CSV table of C-alpha atoms in Angstrom, one decimal:
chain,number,residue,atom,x,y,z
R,275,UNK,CA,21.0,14.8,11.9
R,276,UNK,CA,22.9,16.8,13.5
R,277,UNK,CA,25.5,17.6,10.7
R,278,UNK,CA,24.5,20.8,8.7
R,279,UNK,CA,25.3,20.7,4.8
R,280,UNK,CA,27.1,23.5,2.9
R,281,UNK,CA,24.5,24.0,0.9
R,282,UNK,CA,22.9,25.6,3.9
R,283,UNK,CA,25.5,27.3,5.2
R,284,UNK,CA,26.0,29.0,1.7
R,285,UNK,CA,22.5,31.1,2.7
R,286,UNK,CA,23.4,31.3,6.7
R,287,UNK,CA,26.6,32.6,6.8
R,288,UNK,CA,28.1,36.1,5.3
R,289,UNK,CA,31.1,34.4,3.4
R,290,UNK,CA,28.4,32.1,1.7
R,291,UNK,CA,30.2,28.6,4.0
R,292,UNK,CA,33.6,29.5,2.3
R,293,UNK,CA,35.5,29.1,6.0
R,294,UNK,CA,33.5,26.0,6.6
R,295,UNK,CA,34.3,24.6,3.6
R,296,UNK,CA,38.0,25.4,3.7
R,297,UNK,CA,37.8,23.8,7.7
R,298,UNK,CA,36.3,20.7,6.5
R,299,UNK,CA,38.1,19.9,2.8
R,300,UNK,CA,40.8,20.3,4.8
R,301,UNK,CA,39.8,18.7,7.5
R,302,UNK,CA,42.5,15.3,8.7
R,303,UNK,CA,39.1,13.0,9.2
R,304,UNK,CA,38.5,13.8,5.5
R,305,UNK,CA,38.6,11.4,2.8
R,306,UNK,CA,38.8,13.5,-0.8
R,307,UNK,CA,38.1,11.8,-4.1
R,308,UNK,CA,39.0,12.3,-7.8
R,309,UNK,CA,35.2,13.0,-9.2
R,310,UNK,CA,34.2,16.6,-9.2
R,311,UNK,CA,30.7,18.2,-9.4
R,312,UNK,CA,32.1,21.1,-11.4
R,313,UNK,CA,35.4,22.5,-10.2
R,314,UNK,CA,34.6,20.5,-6.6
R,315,UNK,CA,36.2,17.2,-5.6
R,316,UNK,CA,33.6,15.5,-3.8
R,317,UNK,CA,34.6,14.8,-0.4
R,318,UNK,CA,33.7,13.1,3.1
R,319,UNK,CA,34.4,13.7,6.9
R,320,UNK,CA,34.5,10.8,8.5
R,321,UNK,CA,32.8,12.3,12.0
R,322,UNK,CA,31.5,10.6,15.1
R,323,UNK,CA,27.9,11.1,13.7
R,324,UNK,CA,28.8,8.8,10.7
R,325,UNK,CA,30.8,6.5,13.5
R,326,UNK,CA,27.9,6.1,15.8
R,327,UNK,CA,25.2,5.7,13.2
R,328,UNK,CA,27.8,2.7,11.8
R,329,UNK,CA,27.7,1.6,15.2
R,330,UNK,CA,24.1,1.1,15.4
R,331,UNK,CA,23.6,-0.6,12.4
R,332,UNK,CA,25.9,-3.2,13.0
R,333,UNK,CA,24.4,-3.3,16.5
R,334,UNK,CA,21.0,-3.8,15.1
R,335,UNK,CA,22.3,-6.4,12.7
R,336,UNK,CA,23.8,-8.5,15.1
R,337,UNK,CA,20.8,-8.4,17.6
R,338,UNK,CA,18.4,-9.6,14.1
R,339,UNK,CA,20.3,-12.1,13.3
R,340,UNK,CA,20.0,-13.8,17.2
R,341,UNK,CA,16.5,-12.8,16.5
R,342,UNK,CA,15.3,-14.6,13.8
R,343,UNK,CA,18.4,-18.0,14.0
R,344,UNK,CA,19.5,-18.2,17.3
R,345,UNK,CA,16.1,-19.0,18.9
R,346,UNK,CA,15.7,-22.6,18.5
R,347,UNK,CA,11.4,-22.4,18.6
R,348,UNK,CA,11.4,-20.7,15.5
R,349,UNK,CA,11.1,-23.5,13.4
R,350,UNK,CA,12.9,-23.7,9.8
R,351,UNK,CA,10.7,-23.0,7.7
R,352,UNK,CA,9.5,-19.5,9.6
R,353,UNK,CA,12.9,-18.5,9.0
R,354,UNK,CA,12.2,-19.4,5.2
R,355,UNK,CA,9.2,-17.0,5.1
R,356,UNK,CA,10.9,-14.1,7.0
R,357,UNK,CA,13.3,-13.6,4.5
R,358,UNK,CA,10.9,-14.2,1.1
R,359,UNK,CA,8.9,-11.7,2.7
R,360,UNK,CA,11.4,-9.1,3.0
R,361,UNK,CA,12.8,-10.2,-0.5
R,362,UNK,CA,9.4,-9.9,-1.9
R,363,UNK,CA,8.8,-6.0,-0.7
R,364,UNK,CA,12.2,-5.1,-1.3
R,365,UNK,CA,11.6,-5.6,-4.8
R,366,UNK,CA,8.1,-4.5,-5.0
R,367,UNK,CA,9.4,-1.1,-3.1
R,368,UNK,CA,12.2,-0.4,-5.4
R,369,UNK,CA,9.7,-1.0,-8.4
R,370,UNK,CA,7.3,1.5,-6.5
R,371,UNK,CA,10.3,4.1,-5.7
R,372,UNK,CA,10.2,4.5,-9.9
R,373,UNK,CA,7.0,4.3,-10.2
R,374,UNK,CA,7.2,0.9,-11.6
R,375,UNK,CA,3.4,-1.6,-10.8
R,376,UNK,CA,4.5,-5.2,-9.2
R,377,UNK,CA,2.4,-6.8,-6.9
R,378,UNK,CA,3.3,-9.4,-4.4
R,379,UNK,CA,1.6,-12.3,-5.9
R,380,UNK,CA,3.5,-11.4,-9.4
R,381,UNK,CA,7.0,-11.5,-7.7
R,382,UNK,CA,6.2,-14.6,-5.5
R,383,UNK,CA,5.1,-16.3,-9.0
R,384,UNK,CA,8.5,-15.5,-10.6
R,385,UNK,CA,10.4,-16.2,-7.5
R,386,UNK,CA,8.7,-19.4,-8.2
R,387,UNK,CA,9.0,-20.0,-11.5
R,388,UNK,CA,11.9,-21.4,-13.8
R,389,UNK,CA,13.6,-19.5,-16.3
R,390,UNK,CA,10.8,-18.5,-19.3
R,391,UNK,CA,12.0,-19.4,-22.7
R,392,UNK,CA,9.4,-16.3,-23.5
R,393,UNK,CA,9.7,-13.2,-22.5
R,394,UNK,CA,8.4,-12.1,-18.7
R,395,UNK,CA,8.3,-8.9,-16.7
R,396,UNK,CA,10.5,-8.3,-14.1
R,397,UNK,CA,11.8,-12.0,-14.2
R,398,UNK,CA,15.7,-10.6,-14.3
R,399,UNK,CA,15.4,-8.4,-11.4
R,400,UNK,CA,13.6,-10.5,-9.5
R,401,UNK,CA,16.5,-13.4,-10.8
R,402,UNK,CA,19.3,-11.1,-9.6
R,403,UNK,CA,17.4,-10.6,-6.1
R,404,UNK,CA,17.1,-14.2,-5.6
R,405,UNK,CA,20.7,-14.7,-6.3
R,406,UNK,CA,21.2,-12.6,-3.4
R,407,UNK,CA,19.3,-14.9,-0.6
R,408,UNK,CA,21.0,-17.7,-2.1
R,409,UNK,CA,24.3,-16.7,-1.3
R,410,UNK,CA,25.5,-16.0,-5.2
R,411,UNK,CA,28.7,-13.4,-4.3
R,412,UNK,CA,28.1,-9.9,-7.1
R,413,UNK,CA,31.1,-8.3,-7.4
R,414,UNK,CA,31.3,-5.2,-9.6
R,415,UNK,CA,35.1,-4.3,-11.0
R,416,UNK,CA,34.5,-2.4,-13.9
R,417,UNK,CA,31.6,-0.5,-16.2
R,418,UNK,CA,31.3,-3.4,-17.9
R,419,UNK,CA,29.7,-5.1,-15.1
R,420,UNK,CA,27.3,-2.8,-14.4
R,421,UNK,CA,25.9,-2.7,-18.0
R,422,UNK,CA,26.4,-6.7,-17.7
R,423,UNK,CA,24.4,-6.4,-14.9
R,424,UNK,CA,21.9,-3.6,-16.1
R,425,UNK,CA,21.3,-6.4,-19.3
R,426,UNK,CA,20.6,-9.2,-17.5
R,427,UNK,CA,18.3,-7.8,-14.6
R,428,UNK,CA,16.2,-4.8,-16.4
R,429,UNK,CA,17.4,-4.4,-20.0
R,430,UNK,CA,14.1,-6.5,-21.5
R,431,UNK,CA,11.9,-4.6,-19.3
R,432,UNK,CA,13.1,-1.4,-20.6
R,433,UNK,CA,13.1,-1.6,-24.0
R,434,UNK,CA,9.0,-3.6,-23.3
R,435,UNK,CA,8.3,0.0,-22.0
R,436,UNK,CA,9.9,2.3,-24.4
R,437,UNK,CA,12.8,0.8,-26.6
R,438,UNK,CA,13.6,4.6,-26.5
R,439,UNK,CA,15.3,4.7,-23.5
R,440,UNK,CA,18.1,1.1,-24.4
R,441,UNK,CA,21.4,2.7,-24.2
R,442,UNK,CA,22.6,3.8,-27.3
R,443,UNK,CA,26.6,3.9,-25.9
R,444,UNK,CA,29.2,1.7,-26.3
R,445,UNK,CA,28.5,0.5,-22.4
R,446,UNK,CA,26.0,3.7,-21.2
R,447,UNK,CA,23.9,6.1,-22.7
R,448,UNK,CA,24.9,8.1,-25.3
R,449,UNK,CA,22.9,11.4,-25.3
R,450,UNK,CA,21.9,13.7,-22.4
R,451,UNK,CA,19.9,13.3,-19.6
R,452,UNK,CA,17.9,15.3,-17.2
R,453,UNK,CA,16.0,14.4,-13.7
R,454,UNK,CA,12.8,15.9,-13.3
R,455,UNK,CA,10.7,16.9,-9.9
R,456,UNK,CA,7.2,17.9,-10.7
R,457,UNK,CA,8.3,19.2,-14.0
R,458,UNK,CA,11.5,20.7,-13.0
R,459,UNK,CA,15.1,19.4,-14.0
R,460,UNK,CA,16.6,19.2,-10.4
R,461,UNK,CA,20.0,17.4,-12.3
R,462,UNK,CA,21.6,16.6,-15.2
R,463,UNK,CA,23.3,13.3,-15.7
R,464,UNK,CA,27.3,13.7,-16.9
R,465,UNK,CA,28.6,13.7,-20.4
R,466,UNK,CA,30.0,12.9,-22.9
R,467,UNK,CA,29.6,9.1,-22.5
R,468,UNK,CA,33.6,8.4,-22.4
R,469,UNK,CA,33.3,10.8,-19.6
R,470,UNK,CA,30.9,8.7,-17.8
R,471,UNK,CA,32.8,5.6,-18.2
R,472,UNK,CA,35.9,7.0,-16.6
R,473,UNK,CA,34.0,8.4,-13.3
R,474,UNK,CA,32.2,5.6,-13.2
R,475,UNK,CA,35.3,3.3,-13.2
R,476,UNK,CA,36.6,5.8,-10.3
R,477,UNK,CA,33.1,5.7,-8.4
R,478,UNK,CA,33.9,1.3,-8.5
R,479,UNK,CA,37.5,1.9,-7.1
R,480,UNK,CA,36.2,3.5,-4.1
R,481,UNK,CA,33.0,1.3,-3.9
R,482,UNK,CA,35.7,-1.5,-3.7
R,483,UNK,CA,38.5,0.0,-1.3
R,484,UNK,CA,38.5,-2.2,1.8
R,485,UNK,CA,40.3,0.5,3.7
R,486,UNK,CA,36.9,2.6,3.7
R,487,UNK,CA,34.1,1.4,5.8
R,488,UNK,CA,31.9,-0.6,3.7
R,489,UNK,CA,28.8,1.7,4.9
R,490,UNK,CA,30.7,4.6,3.7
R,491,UNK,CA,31.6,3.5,0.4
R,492,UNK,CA,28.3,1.8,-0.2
R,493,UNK,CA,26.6,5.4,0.6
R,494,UNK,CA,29.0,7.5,-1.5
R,495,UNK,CA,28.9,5.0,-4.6
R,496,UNK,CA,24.9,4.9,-4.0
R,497,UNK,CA,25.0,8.8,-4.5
R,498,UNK,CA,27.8,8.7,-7.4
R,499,UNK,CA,25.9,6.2,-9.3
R,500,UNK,CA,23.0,8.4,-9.2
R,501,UNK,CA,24.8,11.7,-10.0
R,502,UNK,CA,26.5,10.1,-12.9
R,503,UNK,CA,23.1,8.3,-14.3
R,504,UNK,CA,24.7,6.0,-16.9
R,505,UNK,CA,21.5,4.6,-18.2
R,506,UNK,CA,18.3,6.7,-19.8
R,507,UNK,CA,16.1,4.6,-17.3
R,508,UNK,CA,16.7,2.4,-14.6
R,509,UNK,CA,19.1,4.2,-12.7
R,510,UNK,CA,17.6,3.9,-9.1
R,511,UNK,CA,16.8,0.4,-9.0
R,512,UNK,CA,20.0,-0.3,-10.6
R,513,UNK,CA,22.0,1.5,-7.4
R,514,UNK,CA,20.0,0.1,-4.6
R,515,UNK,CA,20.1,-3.1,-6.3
R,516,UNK,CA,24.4,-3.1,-6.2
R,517,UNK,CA,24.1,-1.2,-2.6
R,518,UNK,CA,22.3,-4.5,-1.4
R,519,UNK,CA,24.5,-6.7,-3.0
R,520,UNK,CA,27.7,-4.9,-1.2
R,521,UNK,CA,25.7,-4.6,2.0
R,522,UNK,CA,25.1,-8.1,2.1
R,523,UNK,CA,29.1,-8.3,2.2
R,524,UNK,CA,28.6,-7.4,6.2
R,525,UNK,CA,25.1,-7.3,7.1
R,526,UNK,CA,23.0,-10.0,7.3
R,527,UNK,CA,20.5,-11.0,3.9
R,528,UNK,CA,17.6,-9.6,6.0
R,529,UNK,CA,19.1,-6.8,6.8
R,530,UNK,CA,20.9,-6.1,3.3
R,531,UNK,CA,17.4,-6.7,1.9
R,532,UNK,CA,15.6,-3.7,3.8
R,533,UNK,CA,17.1,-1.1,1.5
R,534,UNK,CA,14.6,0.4,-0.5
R,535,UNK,CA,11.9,-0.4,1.8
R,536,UNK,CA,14.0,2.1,3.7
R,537,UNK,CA,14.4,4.4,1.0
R,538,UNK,CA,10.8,4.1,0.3
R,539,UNK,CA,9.4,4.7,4.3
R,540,UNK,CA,11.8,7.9,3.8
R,541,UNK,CA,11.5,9.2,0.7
R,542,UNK,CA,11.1,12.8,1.1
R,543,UNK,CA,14.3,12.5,3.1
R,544,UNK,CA,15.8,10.1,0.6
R,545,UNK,CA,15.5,12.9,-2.4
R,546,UNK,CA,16.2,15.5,-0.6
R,547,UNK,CA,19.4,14.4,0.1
R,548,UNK,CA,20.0,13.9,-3.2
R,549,UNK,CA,19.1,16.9,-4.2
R,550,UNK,CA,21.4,18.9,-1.4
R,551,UNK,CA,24.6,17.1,-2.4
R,552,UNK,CA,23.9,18.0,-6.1
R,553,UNK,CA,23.8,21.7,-6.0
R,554,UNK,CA,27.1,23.4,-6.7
R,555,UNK,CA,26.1,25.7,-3.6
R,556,UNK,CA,27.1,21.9,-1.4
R,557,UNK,CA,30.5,22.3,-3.0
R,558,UNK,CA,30.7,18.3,-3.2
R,559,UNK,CA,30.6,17.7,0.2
R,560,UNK,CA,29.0,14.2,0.3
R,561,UNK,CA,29.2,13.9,4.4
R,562,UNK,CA,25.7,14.5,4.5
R,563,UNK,CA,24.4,12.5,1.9
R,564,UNK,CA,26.1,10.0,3.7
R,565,UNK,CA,24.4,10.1,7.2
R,566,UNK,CA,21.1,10.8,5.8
R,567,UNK,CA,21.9,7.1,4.0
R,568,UNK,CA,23.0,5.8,7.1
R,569,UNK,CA,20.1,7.2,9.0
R,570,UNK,CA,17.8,5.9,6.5
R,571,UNK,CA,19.1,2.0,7.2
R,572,UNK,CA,19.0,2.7,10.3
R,573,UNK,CA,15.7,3.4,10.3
R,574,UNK,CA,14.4,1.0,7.8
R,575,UNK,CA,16.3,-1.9,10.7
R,576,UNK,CA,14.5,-0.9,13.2
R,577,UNK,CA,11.3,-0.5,12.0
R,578,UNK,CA,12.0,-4.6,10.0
R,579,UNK,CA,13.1,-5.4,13.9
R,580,UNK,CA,10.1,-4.2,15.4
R,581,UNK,CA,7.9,-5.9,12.7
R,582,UNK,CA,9.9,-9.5,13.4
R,583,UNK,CA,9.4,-9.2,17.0
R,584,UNK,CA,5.8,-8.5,17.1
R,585,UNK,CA,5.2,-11.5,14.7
R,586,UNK,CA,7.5,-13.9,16.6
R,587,UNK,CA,5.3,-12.6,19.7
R,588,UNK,CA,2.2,-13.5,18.3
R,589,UNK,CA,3.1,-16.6,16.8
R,590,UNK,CA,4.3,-18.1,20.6
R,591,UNK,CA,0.8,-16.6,21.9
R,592,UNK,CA,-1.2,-18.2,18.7
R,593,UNK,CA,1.0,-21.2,19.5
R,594,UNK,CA,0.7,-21.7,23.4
R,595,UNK,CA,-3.6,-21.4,22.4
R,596,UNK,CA,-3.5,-24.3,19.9
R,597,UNK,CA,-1.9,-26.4,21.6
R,598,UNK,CA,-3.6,-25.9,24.9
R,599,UNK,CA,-7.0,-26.5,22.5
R,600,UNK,CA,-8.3,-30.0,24.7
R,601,UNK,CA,-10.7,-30.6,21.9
R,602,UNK,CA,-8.5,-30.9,19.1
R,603,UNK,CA,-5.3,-33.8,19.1
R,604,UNK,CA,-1.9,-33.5,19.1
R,605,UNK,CA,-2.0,-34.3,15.0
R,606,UNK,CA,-4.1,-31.4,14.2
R,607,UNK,CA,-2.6,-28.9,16.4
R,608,UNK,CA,0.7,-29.7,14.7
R,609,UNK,CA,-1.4,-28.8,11.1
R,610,UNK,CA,-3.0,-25.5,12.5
R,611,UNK,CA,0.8,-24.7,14.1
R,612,UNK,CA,1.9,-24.6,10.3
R,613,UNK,CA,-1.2,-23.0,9.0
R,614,UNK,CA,-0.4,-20.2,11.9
R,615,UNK,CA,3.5,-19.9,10.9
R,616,UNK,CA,2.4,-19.4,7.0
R,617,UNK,CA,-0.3,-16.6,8.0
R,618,UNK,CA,2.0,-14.7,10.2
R,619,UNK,CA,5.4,-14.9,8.0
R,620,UNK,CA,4.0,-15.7,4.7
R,621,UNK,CA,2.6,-13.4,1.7
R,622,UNK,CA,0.4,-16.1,0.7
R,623,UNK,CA,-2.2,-19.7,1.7
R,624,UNK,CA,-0.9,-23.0,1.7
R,625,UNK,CA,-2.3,-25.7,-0.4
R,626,UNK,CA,-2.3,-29.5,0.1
R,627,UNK,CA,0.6,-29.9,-1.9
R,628,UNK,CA,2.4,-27.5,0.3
R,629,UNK,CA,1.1,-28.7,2.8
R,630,UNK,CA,2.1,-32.4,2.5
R,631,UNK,CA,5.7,-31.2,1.9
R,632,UNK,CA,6.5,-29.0,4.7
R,633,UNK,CA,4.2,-31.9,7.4
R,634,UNK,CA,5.7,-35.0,5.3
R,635,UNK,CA,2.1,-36.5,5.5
R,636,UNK,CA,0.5,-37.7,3.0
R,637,UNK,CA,-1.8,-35.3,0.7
R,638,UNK,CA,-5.0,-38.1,2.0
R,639,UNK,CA,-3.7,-37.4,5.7
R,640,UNK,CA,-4.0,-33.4,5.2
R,641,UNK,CA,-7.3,-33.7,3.8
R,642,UNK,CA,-9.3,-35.2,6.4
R,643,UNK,CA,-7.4,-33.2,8.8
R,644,UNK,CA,-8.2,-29.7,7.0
R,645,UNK,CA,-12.1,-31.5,7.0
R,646,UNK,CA,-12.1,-32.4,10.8
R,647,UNK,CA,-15.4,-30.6,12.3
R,648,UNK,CA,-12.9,-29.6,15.1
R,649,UNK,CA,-10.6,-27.6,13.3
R,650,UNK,CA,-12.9,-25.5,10.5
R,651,UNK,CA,-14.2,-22.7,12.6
R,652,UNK,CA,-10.3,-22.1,12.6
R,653,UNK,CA,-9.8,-22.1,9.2
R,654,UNK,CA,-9.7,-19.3,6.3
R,655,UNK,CA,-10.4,-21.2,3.3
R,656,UNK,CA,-9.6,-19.5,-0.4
R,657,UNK,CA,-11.8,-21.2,-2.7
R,658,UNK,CA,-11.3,-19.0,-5.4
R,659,UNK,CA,-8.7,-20.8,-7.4
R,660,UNK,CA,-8.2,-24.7,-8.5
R,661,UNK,CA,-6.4,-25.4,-5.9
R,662,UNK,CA,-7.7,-24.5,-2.6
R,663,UNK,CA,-5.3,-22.6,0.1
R,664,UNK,CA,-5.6,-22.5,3.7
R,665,UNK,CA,-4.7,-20.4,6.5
R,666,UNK,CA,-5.6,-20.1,10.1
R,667,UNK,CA,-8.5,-17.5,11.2
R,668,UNK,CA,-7.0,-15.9,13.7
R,669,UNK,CA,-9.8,-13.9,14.7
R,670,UNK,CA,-11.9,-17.0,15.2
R,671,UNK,CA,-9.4,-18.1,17.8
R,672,UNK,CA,-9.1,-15.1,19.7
R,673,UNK,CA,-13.4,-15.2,19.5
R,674,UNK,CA,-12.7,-19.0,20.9
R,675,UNK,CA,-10.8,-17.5,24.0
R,676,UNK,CA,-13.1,-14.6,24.4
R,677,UNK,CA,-15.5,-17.1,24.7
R,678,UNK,CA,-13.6,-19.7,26.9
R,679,UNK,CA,-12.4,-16.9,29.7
R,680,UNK,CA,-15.1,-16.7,32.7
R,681,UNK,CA,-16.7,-13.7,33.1
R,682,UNK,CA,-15.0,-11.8,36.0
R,683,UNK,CA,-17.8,-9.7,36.6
């Protein structure tokens, strides 16, 4: 970054950044808002480094999405697994960002699963995720939606943990709150609660102004929802939950859905951004928080584009082997073509069942194919459960060709 934050320039320069800060409120690329941070009207300049990092993401959208659906090899149902996989650590990262336990096997499950007449953790947020891939539009108007929202996605889960922290407010919390860092308060959430529903209602109207950049807005409501903390607990995955939702607005659901694995690869940087824009000393300029935001998509893009090429990579090499295999039919090199498309893009084994619904053969047909002498020494087989779950030993197959290639000694 190459933009340097008032906060610093209040110890680097000898009027304590009172000339900078006069340059930039004033500034004609600045956009000023109503909320303060104590006599301070938080404020952003909307600079070339916020234009070109806006830029890039869009850029690096675009060039995912021909990725992963214009190439006509990847089949369907790869496309499928791409985007449960990123919707399964997207939620298991902004758990982990709180310090909240979810495995991947417990969120595949309840992605799985039907709506419990009983009680089951993290079933909302994982709910309100899914809603997301399947194209359900969230749009957030007023503080009532957000606590709607906060009810229905985390509300059980919180008051399972410590009934202590339900809001006690009309909509938000009622009492005071802190933020601690290794035992230090590094902010304190606003008050009076009638106080937090009006900012808050102020912090929607910009999220929702379509004469801002979406980025921008989605950045400065991401901070604001965060320096207002409405709720006792659940304040993070709450704001990266809505800053998906409004991502998804413009940027693909692959993309929209890389947030918090973002914030999570950067987390030092994500924090610490926070924690610069809160001090008085930053005098409310949020122009940094906002392209350390940006930088952190950016970063968390690249690093899910990387990732999607080197699996699509692999799976035409895997692919070009087994079906150049002489010893094993055209059938059962279809079968281990699946089983290699579920062990690159999937978080888990296929069974029979699953099997016989993504081949359309018949569950008799896949069992004497996954028993064919031909095929085992390819096979991983997880006998540890009921039903049995198959995937393809890619190891074995790259032994196979070690084995096959003439020594050129």
């Amino acid at each position: 970054m190459d933009y340097i934050s008032l906060y610093k320039h209040f110890f680097t320069s000898k009027d304590n950044g009172k000339e900078v800060y006069e340059s930039r409120f004033n500034s004609p690329s600045t956009i000023r808002f109503k909320i303060t941070n104590k006599d301070y009207p938080f404020f952003v300049i909307i600079n070339n480094e916020i234009l070109r990092l806006t830029e890039q993401i869009y850029s690096l959208n675009s060039q995912i999405i021909k990725m992963v659906y214009a190439d006509n090899r990847i089949p369907g149902i790869v496309v499928h697994w791409i985007i449960h996989h990123i919707l399964i650590e997207e939620i298991r990262m902004t758990n982990e960002i709180e310090g909240v336990s979810s495995t991947r096997k417990e969120i595949k499950e309840l992605l799985e699963t039907t709506p419990p007449k009983h009680y089951k953790r993290l079933f909302g947020l994982v709910s309100k995720y899914s809603q997301l891939i399947n194209n359900v539009s969230i749009d957030i108007n007023d503080p009532i939606d957000i606590r709607k929202l906060y009810d229905s996605s985390m509300l059980k889960d919180i008051e399972k943990e410590n009934p202590e922290n339900i809001p006690d407010g009309e909509v938000f919390r009622k009492e005071a709150v802190e933020v601690d860092s290794g035992g230090k308060a590094i902010h304190t959430g606003i008050n009076p609660e009638s106080h937090i529903i009006q900012t808050m209602a102020e912090a929607l109207n910009i999220l929702n102004d379509e004469k801002l950049s979406l980025l921008v807005r989605v950045a400065v409501f991401h901070y604001l929802f965060g320096f207002i903390h409405p709720f006792y607990d659940g304040n993070g995955r709450m704001s990266r939950f809505i800053s998906s939702a409004y991502l998804k607005k413009e940027l693909d659901n692959l993309c929209a859905l890389q947030l918090s694995v973002s914030c999570k690869m950067n987390q030092k940087q994500y924090y610490n951004s926070f924690q610069i824009t809160n001090d008085i000393r930053n005098k409310g300029d949020l122009t940094y928080f906002v392209i350390s935001f940006l930088e952190i998509i950016l970063s968390g893009l690249n690093a899910l584009k990387e990732s999607i090429e080197e699996k699509i990579s692999h799976y035409f090499y895997y692919r070009k082997i087994i079906f150049g295999l002489k010893s094993i039919n055209s059938k059962h090199n279809a079968l281990l073509d699946v089983l290699l498309q579920c062990t690159l893009f999937d978080t888990d084994n296929l069974t029979v069942e699953q099997l016989v619904q993504i081949t359309d053969h018949s569950k008799a047909t896949i069992k004497k194919w996954l028993s064919n002498a031909e095929i085992q020494p390819f096979l991983v087989i997880d006998r540890s459960k009921r039903q049995y779950r198959y995937a393809l030993n890619l190891e074995a197959i790259d032994h196979f060709i070690e084995e096959s290639t003439p020594d050129q000694n």
